[in-house]
Structure formats: structure tokens, C-alpha cells
Coordinates of C-alpha atoms and ligand atoms in Angstrom, one line a residue:
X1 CA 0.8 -13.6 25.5
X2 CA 0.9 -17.3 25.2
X3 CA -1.1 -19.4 22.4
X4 CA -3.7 -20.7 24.3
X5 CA -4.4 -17.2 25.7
X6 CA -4.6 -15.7 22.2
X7 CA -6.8 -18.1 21.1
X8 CA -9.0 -18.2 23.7
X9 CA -9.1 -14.0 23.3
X10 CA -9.9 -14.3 20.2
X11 CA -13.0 -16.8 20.2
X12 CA -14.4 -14.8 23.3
X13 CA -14.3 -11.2 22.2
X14 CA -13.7 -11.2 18.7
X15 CA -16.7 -12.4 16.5
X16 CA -16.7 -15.7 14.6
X17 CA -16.6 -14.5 10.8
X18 CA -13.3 -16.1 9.9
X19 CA -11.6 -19.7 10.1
X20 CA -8.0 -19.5 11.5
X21 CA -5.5 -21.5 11.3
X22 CA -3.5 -22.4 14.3
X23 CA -1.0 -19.7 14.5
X24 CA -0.3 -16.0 15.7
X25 CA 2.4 -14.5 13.9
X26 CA 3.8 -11.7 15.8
X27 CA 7.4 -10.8 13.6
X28 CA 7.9 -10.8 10.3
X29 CA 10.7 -9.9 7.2
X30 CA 10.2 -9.9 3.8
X31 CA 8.9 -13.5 3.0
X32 CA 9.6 -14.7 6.2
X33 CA 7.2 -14.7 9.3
X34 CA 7.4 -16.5 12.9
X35 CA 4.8 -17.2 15.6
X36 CA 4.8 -17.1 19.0
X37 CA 6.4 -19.9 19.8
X38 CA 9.2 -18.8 17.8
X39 CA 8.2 -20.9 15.0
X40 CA 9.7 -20.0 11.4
X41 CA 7.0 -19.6 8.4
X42 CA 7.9 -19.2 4.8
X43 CA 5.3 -16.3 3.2
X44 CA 3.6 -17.4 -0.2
X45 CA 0.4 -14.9 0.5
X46 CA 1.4 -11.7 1.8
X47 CA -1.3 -11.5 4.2
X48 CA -4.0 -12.3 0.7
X49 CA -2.2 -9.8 -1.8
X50 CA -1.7 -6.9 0.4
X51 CA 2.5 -7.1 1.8
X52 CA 3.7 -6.6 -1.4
X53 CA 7.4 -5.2 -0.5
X54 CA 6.8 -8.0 2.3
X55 CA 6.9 -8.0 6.1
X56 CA 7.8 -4.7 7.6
X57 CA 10.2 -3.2 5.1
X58 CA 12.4 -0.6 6.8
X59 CA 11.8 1.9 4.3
X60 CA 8.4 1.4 4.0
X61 CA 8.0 1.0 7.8
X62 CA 10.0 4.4 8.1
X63 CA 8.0 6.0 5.4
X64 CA 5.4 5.3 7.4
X65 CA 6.4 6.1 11.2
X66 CA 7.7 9.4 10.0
X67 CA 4.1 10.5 8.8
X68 CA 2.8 9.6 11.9
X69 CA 5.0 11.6 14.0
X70 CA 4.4 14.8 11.7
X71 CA 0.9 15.0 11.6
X72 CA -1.8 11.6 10.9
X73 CA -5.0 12.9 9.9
X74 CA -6.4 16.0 9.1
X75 CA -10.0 15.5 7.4
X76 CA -10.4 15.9 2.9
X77 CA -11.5 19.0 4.2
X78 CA -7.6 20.2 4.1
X79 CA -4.8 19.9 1.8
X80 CA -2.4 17.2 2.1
X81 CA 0.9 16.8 0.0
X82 CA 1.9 13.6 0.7
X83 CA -1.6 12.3 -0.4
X84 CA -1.7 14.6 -3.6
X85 CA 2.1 12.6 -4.4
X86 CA 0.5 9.5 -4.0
X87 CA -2.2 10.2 -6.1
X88 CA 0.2 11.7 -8.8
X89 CA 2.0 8.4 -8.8
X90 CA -0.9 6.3 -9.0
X91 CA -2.6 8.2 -12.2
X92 CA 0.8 8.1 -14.2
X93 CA 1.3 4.4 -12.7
X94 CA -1.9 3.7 -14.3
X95 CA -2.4 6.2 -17.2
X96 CA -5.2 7.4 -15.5
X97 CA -6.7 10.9 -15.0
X98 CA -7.9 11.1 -11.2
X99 CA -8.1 9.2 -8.1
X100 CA -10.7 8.9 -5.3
X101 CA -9.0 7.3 -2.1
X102 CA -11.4 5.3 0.3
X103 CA -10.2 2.2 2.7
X104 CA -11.0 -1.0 1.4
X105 CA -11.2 -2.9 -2.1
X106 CA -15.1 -2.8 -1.7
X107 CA -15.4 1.1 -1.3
X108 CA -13.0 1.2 -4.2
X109 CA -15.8 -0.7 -5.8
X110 CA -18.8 1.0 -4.3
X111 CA -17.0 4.1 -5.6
X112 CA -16.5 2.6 -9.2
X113 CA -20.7 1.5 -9.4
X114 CA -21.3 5.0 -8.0
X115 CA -19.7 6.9 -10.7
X116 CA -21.1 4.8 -13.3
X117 CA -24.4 5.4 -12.2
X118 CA -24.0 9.2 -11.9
X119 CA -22.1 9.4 -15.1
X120 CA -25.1 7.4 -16.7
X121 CA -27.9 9.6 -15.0
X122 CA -25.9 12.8 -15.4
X123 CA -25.6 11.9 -19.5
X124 CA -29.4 9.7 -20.4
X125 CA -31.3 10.4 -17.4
X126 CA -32.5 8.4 -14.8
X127 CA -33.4 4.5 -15.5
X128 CA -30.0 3.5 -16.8
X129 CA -28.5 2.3 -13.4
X130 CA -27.8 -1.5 -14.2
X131 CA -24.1 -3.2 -13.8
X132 CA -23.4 -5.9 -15.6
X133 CA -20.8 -8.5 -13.3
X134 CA -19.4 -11.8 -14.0
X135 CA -20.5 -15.4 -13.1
X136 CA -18.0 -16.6 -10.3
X137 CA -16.8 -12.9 -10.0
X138 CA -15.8 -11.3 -6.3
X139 CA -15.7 -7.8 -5.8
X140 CA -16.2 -7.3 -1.7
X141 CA -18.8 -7.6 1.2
X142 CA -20.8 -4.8 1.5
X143 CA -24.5 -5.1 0.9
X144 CA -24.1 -3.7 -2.8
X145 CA -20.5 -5.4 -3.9
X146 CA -22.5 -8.1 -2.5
X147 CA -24.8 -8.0 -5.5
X148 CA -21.9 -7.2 -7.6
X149 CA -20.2 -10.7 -6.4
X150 CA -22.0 -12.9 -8.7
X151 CA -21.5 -15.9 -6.4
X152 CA -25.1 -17.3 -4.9
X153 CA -23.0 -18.3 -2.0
X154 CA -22.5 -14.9 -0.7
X155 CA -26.0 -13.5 -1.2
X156 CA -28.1 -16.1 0.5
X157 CA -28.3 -14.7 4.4
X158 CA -28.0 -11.0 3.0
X159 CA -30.9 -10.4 1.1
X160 CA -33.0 -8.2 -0.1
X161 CA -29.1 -6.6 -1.5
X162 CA -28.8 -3.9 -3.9
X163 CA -30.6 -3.9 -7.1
X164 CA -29.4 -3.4 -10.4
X165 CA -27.0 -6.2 -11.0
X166 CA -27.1 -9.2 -14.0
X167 CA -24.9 -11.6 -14.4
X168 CA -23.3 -13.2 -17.4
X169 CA -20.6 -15.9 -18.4
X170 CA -17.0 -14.1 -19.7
X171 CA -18.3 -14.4 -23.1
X172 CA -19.7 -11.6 -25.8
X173 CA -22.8 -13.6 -26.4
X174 CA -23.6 -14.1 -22.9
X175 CA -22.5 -10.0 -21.9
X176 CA -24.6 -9.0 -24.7
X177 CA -27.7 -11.2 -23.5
X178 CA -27.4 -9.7 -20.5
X179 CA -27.3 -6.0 -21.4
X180 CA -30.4 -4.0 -21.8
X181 CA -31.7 -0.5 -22.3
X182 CA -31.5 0.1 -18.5
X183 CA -27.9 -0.9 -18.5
X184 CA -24.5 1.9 -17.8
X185 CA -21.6 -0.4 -17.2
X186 CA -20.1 -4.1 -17.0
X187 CA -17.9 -4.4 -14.2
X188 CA -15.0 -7.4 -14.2
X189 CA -12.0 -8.9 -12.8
X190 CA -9.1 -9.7 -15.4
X191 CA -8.2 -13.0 -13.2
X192 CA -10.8 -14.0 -10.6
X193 CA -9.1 -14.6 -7.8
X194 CA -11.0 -15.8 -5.0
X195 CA -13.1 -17.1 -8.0
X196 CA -10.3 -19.8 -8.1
X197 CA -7.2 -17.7 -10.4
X198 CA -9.4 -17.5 -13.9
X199 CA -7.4 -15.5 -16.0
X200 CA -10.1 -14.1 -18.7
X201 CA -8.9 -14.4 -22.2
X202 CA -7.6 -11.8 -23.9
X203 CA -9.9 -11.6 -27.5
X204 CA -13.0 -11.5 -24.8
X205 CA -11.6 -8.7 -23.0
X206 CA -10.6 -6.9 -25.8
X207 CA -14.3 -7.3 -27.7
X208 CA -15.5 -6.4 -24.5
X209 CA -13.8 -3.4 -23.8
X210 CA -15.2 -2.1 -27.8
X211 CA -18.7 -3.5 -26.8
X212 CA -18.9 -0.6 -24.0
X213 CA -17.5 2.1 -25.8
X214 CA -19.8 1.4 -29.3
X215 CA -22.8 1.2 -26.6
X216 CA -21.1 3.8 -24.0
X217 CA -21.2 1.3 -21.0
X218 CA -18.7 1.6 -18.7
X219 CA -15.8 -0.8 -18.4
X220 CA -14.7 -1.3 -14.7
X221 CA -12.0 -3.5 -14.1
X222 CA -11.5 -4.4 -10.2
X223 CA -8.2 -4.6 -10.0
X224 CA -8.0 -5.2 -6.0
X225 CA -6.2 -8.3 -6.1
X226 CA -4.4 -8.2 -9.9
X227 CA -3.2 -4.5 -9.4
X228 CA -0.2 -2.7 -7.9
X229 CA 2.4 -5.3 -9.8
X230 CA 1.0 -8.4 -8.9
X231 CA 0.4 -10.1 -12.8
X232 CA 3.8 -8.7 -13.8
X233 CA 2.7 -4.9 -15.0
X234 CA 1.3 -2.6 -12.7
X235 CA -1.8 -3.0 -13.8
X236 CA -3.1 -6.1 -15.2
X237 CA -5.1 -4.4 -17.9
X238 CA -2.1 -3.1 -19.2
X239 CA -1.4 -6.8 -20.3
X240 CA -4.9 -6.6 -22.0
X241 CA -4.0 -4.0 -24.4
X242 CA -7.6 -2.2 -22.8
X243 CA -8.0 1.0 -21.6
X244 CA -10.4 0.5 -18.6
X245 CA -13.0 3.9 -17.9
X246 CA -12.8 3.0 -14.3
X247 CA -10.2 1.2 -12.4
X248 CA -10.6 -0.4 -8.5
X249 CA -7.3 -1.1 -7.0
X250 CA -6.9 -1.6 -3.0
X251 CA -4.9 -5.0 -1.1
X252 CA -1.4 -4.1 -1.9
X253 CA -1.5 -0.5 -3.0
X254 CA -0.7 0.7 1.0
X255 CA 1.7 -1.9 1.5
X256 CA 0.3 -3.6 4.2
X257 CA -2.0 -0.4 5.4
X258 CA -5.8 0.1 4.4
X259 CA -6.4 2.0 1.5
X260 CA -8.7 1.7 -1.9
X261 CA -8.4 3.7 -4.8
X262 CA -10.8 4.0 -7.3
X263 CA -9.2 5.6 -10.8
X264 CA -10.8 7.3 -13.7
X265 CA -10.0 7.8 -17.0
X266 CA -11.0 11.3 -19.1
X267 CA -14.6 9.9 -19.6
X268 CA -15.4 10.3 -16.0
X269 CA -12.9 12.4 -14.4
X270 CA -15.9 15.2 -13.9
X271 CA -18.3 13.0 -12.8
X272 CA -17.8 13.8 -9.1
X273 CA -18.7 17.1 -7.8
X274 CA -18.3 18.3 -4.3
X275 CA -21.2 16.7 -1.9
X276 CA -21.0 13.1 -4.3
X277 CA -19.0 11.5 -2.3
X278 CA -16.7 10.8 0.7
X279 CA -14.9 9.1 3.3
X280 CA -13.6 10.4 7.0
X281 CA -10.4 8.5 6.5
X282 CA -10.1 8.6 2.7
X283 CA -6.6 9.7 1.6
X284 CA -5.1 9.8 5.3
X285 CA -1.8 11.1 5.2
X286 CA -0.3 7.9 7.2
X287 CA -1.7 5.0 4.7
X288 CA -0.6 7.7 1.7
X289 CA 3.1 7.4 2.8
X290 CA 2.9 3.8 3.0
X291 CA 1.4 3.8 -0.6
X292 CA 3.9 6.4 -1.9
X293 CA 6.6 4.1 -0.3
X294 CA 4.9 1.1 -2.7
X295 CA 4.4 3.2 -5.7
X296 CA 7.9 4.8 -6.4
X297 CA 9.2 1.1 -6.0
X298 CA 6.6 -1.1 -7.6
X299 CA 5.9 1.1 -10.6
X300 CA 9.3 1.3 -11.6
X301 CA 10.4 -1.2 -15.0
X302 CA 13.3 -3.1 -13.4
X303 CA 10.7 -4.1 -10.4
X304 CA 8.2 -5.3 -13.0
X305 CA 10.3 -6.8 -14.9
X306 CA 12.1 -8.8 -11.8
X307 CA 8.3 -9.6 -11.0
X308 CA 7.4 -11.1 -14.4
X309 CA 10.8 -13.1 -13.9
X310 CA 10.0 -14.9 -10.6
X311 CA 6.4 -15.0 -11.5
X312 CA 7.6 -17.5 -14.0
X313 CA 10.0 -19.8 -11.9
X314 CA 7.5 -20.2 -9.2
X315 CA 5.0 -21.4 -11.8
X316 CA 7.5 -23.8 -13.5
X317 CA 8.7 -24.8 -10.2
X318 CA 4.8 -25.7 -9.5
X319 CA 4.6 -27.4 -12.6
X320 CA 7.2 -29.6 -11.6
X321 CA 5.8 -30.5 -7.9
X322 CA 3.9 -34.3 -7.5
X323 CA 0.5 -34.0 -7.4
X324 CA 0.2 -30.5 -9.3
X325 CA -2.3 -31.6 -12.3
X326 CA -2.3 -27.8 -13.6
X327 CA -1.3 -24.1 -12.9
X328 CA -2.9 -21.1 -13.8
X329 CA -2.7 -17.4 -13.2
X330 CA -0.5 -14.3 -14.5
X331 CA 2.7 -12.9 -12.8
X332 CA 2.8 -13.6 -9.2
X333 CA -0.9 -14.8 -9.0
X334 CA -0.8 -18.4 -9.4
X335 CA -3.1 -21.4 -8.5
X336 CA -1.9 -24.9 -8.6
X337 CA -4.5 -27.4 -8.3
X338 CA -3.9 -30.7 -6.6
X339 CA -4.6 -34.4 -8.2
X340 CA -5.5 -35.3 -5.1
X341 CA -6.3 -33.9 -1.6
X342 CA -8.7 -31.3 -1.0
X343 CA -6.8 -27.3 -0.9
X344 CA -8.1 -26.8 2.6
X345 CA -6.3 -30.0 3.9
X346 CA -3.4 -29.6 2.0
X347 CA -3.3 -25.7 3.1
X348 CA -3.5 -26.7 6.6
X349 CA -0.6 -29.5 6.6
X350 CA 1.6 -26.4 5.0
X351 CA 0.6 -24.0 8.1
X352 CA 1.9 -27.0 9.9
X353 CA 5.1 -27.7 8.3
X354 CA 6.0 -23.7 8.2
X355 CA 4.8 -22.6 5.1
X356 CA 1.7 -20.0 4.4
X357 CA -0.3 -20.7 1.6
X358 CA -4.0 -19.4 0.7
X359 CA -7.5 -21.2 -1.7
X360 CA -9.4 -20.5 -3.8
X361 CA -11.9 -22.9 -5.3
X362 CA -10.3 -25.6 -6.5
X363 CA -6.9 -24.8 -6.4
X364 CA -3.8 -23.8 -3.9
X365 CA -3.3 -19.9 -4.4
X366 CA -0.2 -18.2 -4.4
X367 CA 0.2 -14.6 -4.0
X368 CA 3.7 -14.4 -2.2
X369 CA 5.2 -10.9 -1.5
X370 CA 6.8 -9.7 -4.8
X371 CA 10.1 -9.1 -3.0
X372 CA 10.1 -12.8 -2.0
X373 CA 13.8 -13.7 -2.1
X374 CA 14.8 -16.9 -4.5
X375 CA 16.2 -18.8 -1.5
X376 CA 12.6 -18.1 0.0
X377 CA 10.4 -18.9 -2.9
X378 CA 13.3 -22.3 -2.7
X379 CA 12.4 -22.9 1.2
X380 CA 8.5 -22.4 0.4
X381 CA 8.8 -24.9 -2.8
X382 CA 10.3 -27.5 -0.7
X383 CA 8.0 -27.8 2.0
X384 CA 5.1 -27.4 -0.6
X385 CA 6.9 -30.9 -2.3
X386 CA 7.1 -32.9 0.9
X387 CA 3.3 -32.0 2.1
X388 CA 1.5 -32.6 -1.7
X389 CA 3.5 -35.6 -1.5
X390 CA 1.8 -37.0 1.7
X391 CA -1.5 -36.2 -0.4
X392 CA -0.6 -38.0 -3.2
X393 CA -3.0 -41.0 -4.1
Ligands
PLP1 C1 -10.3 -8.7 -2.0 C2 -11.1 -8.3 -3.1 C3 -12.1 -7.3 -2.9 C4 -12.6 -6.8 -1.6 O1 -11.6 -6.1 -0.9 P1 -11.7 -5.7 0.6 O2 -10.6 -4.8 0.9 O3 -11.7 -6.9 1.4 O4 -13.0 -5.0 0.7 C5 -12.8 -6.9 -4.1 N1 -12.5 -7.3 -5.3 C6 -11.5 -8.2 -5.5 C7 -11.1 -8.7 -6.9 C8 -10.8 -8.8 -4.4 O5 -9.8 -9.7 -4.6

């Protein structure tokens, strides 16, 4: 299929939710991705978070291929091993008690605000259903992580959404304002990412996190975009010195394939019982293997470690580029944001001169694969140099 065909496919069958830019990438290795037209692109987003071990790894892609060809689905109303490994990989990954697998970073979330309210009801009774989110905060589309997002933005042509949410600024006095009699959890990102890369500061976190379990709220961290190795520990909260109640993690945990997982800790590892909850494809044996595939790499020291190292060049690298005024982020989630020239602008002349990069906000986000080579992460850097320069004022 040429271009012009694609495109024109697209716009006539597929419906107009998303912006593109001007490319169809149809191969792909490690950092490295080409189009159509044979065109070479230099990875810095891994497809938003999610090709962690990069562009068809042949491990992972044989991981995966040989579930297929033994047996793909089978229902949660059967046993599956190579879903029960994952899961075993993930809780000691995370220091978690139990897993429930759905598809997508907002189900992981949907899962986390439906535990909270049944461990609340289950415990006080009903009328303690609130969830307390952050200002700026994203946490997914569905009519309820809607309400969760607290973004005005997203809300506006949705409404009436869920009820039951506040929303308050990432400080005590503001969290505390907003919590009530009515309230059972606080839900938050550790760095907001399509918030713009906040990283929250560590003393609020930490106050935070002995704010819930003084009042028993539950603290959910959405960990969709910071987890599976992407800040430079598996988790990110693990950097916070917390220990979360409930923990969403989704984007990179299947490697490229779609899976959320919503973890709990021993406060709420009863809280389901059969009938709660569920989902047809939750815990498929296919996206497992992928996500095993990730886990018995990505949660290994060395990896971390080799994370927390290039995490650290790209952002000095960053630092040195022309019109970079700041950087900010954790790990391998970075945001650089220009002096001059507006991110979408700049991210489209980079699409143009081979190099993928994402926004957020304000800034120019980074989320490369984590198995980005140095001589990539060199490639990427020096067509990011040449375009900010043309944006210079
Ligand atoms: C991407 C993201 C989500 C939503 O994930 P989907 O898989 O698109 O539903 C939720 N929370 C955070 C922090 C995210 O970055």
C-alpha cells in the first residue's frame, strides 16, 4: 500500500479521534523505525511508553508467537500458567500481594477506584465513595477515569461523568481541603505525564502517603506511564520511599501488547470476591507471554541500573541542546521545554527530519524505548539539535 492510499484509508473508514503525523511506519528494530517509503526514523517514544524492549524484539516477538501457536485464549474461567508467571513476576516486581489483569491503563484504573470503593463500603458502609485526584492529573478516557482526569479539557463534551471525584493541588493543605467524611481514597500520578512531565516532590508524597493511612484513605498511584522501569526502578514509587495500597500499571508492561494490571497490597488483597469483577480478555495467555518476556528482563538490577544510567545522559545531553530552557522528569521520562517554538511545531519538523518525538503541555516528551542503543539516543540528539536550532529566536 502506497502513502496516499493509507492515508486516504484512514480518513474514510477510520474515525477522526486522533491527529497523525505524516507517516506509516510499517518495520521497526529496537530504537529504530522506517516508513513506507523506506524512510529511516530514530525512536525517542516507544509508541507513548509502551515498546519498552523496543521494536519487535526477537525474544519477545518469539515469546509471543509461541503462545499463539499453543493455545491464545481460554476465558478466567480456566487456569492458565503462563498468566499465573506473569502475575508472580509482577507482585515480587512490585512488592505487591495480587494482581487483577484487564487491557488498558484506564481499566487498570477503573479497577483501582473499584476496589477502593468496595473496600470502603465493605469496612464503613455505604456513603464513603469519594476519590480524591490531582489538578492537571491524567488517568484515561472512559466516562469514570474521565472524572478522575482532573483536566476541564477532557470533561467538557462528556458530561454528566461519574460522580465522586474532588480535585486538589499536589499539596497537604490543598489534599486535606479537599477530603471529607464521604471520602475512601486519593488517587495520583508520581510524574504527570501527559500533564506535561511534573515529577511530584518527594516530602508531599511522603506526608501524603501517612495522611491516608492515619485517616485509612487509600493511596493509588497510577503508574501507567512511570511503571515497568521507565523512571529508573521498576516502579516509580519505589523511588518515593511509599508503599502504595493500590498500584495501576499498563503502557509498557506487555511490551508492545494490550494489557493493564491493577496491583494490591495486603490491605486490599480480599477485597475482590468472585462476581466483583472481570474482563473477557483479562489475563490472555498471548499478551501474558509478551509481559513475562518484559518482566524477567526489565525487573532485573543490571537493567535498572543501565536505565537510570542513560536516563541521565539523555537529560544532560538535553541540557546541552540550543533552545532547551529546562528539563524535567525521572529516568527515561524526560521533558525538555523549548525557549522558543511551540512543541507541536517543533515535534512535527522532527517527524520530518526522521526523528519521533511526543508533547505534553509545554514541553517536548521523551519516553524512548529503554533498550535505546547510545549510538541511537546519539542519532536522535543530533537531529533534535539541528531542528530546535531552526526554532531558535
Ligand atoms: C496513558 C495513561 C492512562 C490511560 O491508559 P490507556 O491505556 O490509554 O487507557 C492512564 N493513566 C496514565 C498516567 C497514563 O499515562
Amino acid at each position: 500500500m502506497q502513502f496516499a492510499e493509507i492515508q486516504e484509508g484512514d480518513s474514510r473508514y477510520i474515525m477522526h479521534a486522533y491527529g497523525r503525523f505524516p507517516a506509516a511506519l510499517v518495520k521497526g528494530k529496537n530504537a529504530t523505525a522506517w516508513d513506507t517509503k523506506g524512510k529511516k526514523y530514530i525512536d525517542f517514544t516507544s509508541g507513548i511508553g509502551v515498546n519498552c524492549l523496543g521494536y519487535s524484539d526477537p525474544q519477545w516477538a518469539a515469546a509471543v508467537a509461541a503462545q499463539a501457536a499453543q493455545i491464545q485464549h481460554l476465558s478466567n474461567l480456566y487456569y492458565s500458567p503462563v498468566t499465573v508467571k506473569a502475575a508472580k513476576a509482577l507482585c515480587e516486581a512490585a512488592g505487591m500481594q495480587r494482581v487483577f489483569f484487564g487491557n488498558s491503563g484506564a481499566e487498570a484504573n477503573e479497577c483501582a477506584i473499584k476496589i477502593a470503593r468496595k473496600y470502603s463500603a465493605d469496612k464503613y458502609g455505604e456513603g464513603r465513595s469519594q476519590v480524591v485526584t490531582l489538578q492537571n492529573s491524567f488517568h484515561g478516557r472512559t466516562v469514570t477515569t474521565l472524572a478522575a482526569t482532573g483536566q476541564r479539557v477532557f470533561h467538557e463534551k462528556f458530561l454528566p461523568l461519574t460522580e465522586g471525584f474532588a480535585y486538589a493541588e499536589p499539596k497537604m493543605e490543598s489534599v486535606r481541603g479537599a477530603v471529607n467524611a464521604h471520602t475512601c481514597a486519593v488517587l495520583i500520578e508520581l510524574i504527570q505525564g501527559e500533564g506535561g512531565v511534573h515529577p511530584m516532590e518527594k516530602q508531599f508524597v511522603q506526608d501524603l502517603a501517612a495522611f491516608c493511612a492515619q485517616k485509612d484513605l487509600l493511596l493509588l498511584i497510577d503508574e501507567v506511564q512511570t511503571g515497568i522501569g521507565r523512571t529508573g526502578s521498576f516502579f516509580c514509587y519505589q523511588q518515593y520511599g511509599i508503599t502504595p495500597d493500590v498500584v495501576s500499571a499498563a503502557k509498557a508492561l506487555g511490551g508492545g501488547l494490550p494489557i493493564g494490571a491493577c496491583l494490591v497490597g495486603s490491605k486490599c488483597a480480599q477485597v475482590f470476591a468472585p462476581g466483583d469483577h472481570g474482563s473477557t480478555f483479562g489475563g490472555n495467555p498471548v499478551v501474558c507471554a509478551g509481559a513475562l518476556e518484559v518482566l524477567s528482563r526489565v525487573a532485573q538490577p543490571a537493567f535498572l541500573e543501565d536505565v537510570r544510567k542513560k536516563g541521565a545522559y539523555l537529560r544532560s545531553e538535553l541540557e546541552k541542546l540550543p533552545n532547551v530552557e529546562s528539563v524535567r522528569g525521572l529516568g527515561m521520562m524526560l521533558g525538555a521545554k523549548p525557549a522558543a517554538g511551540e512543541p507541536g511545531k517543533i515535534a512535527a519538523a522532527c517527524v520530518d527530519a526522521g526523528l519521533l518525538v511526543l508533547t505534553a503541555k509545554d514541553v517536548l516528551r521523551f519516553l524512548p524505548p529503554l533498550t535505546i542503543s547510545k549510538a541511537e539516543m546519539d542519532e536522535g540528539l543530533a537531529i533534535l539539535r539541528q531542528v530546535l536550532q531552526g526554532f531558535a529566536g
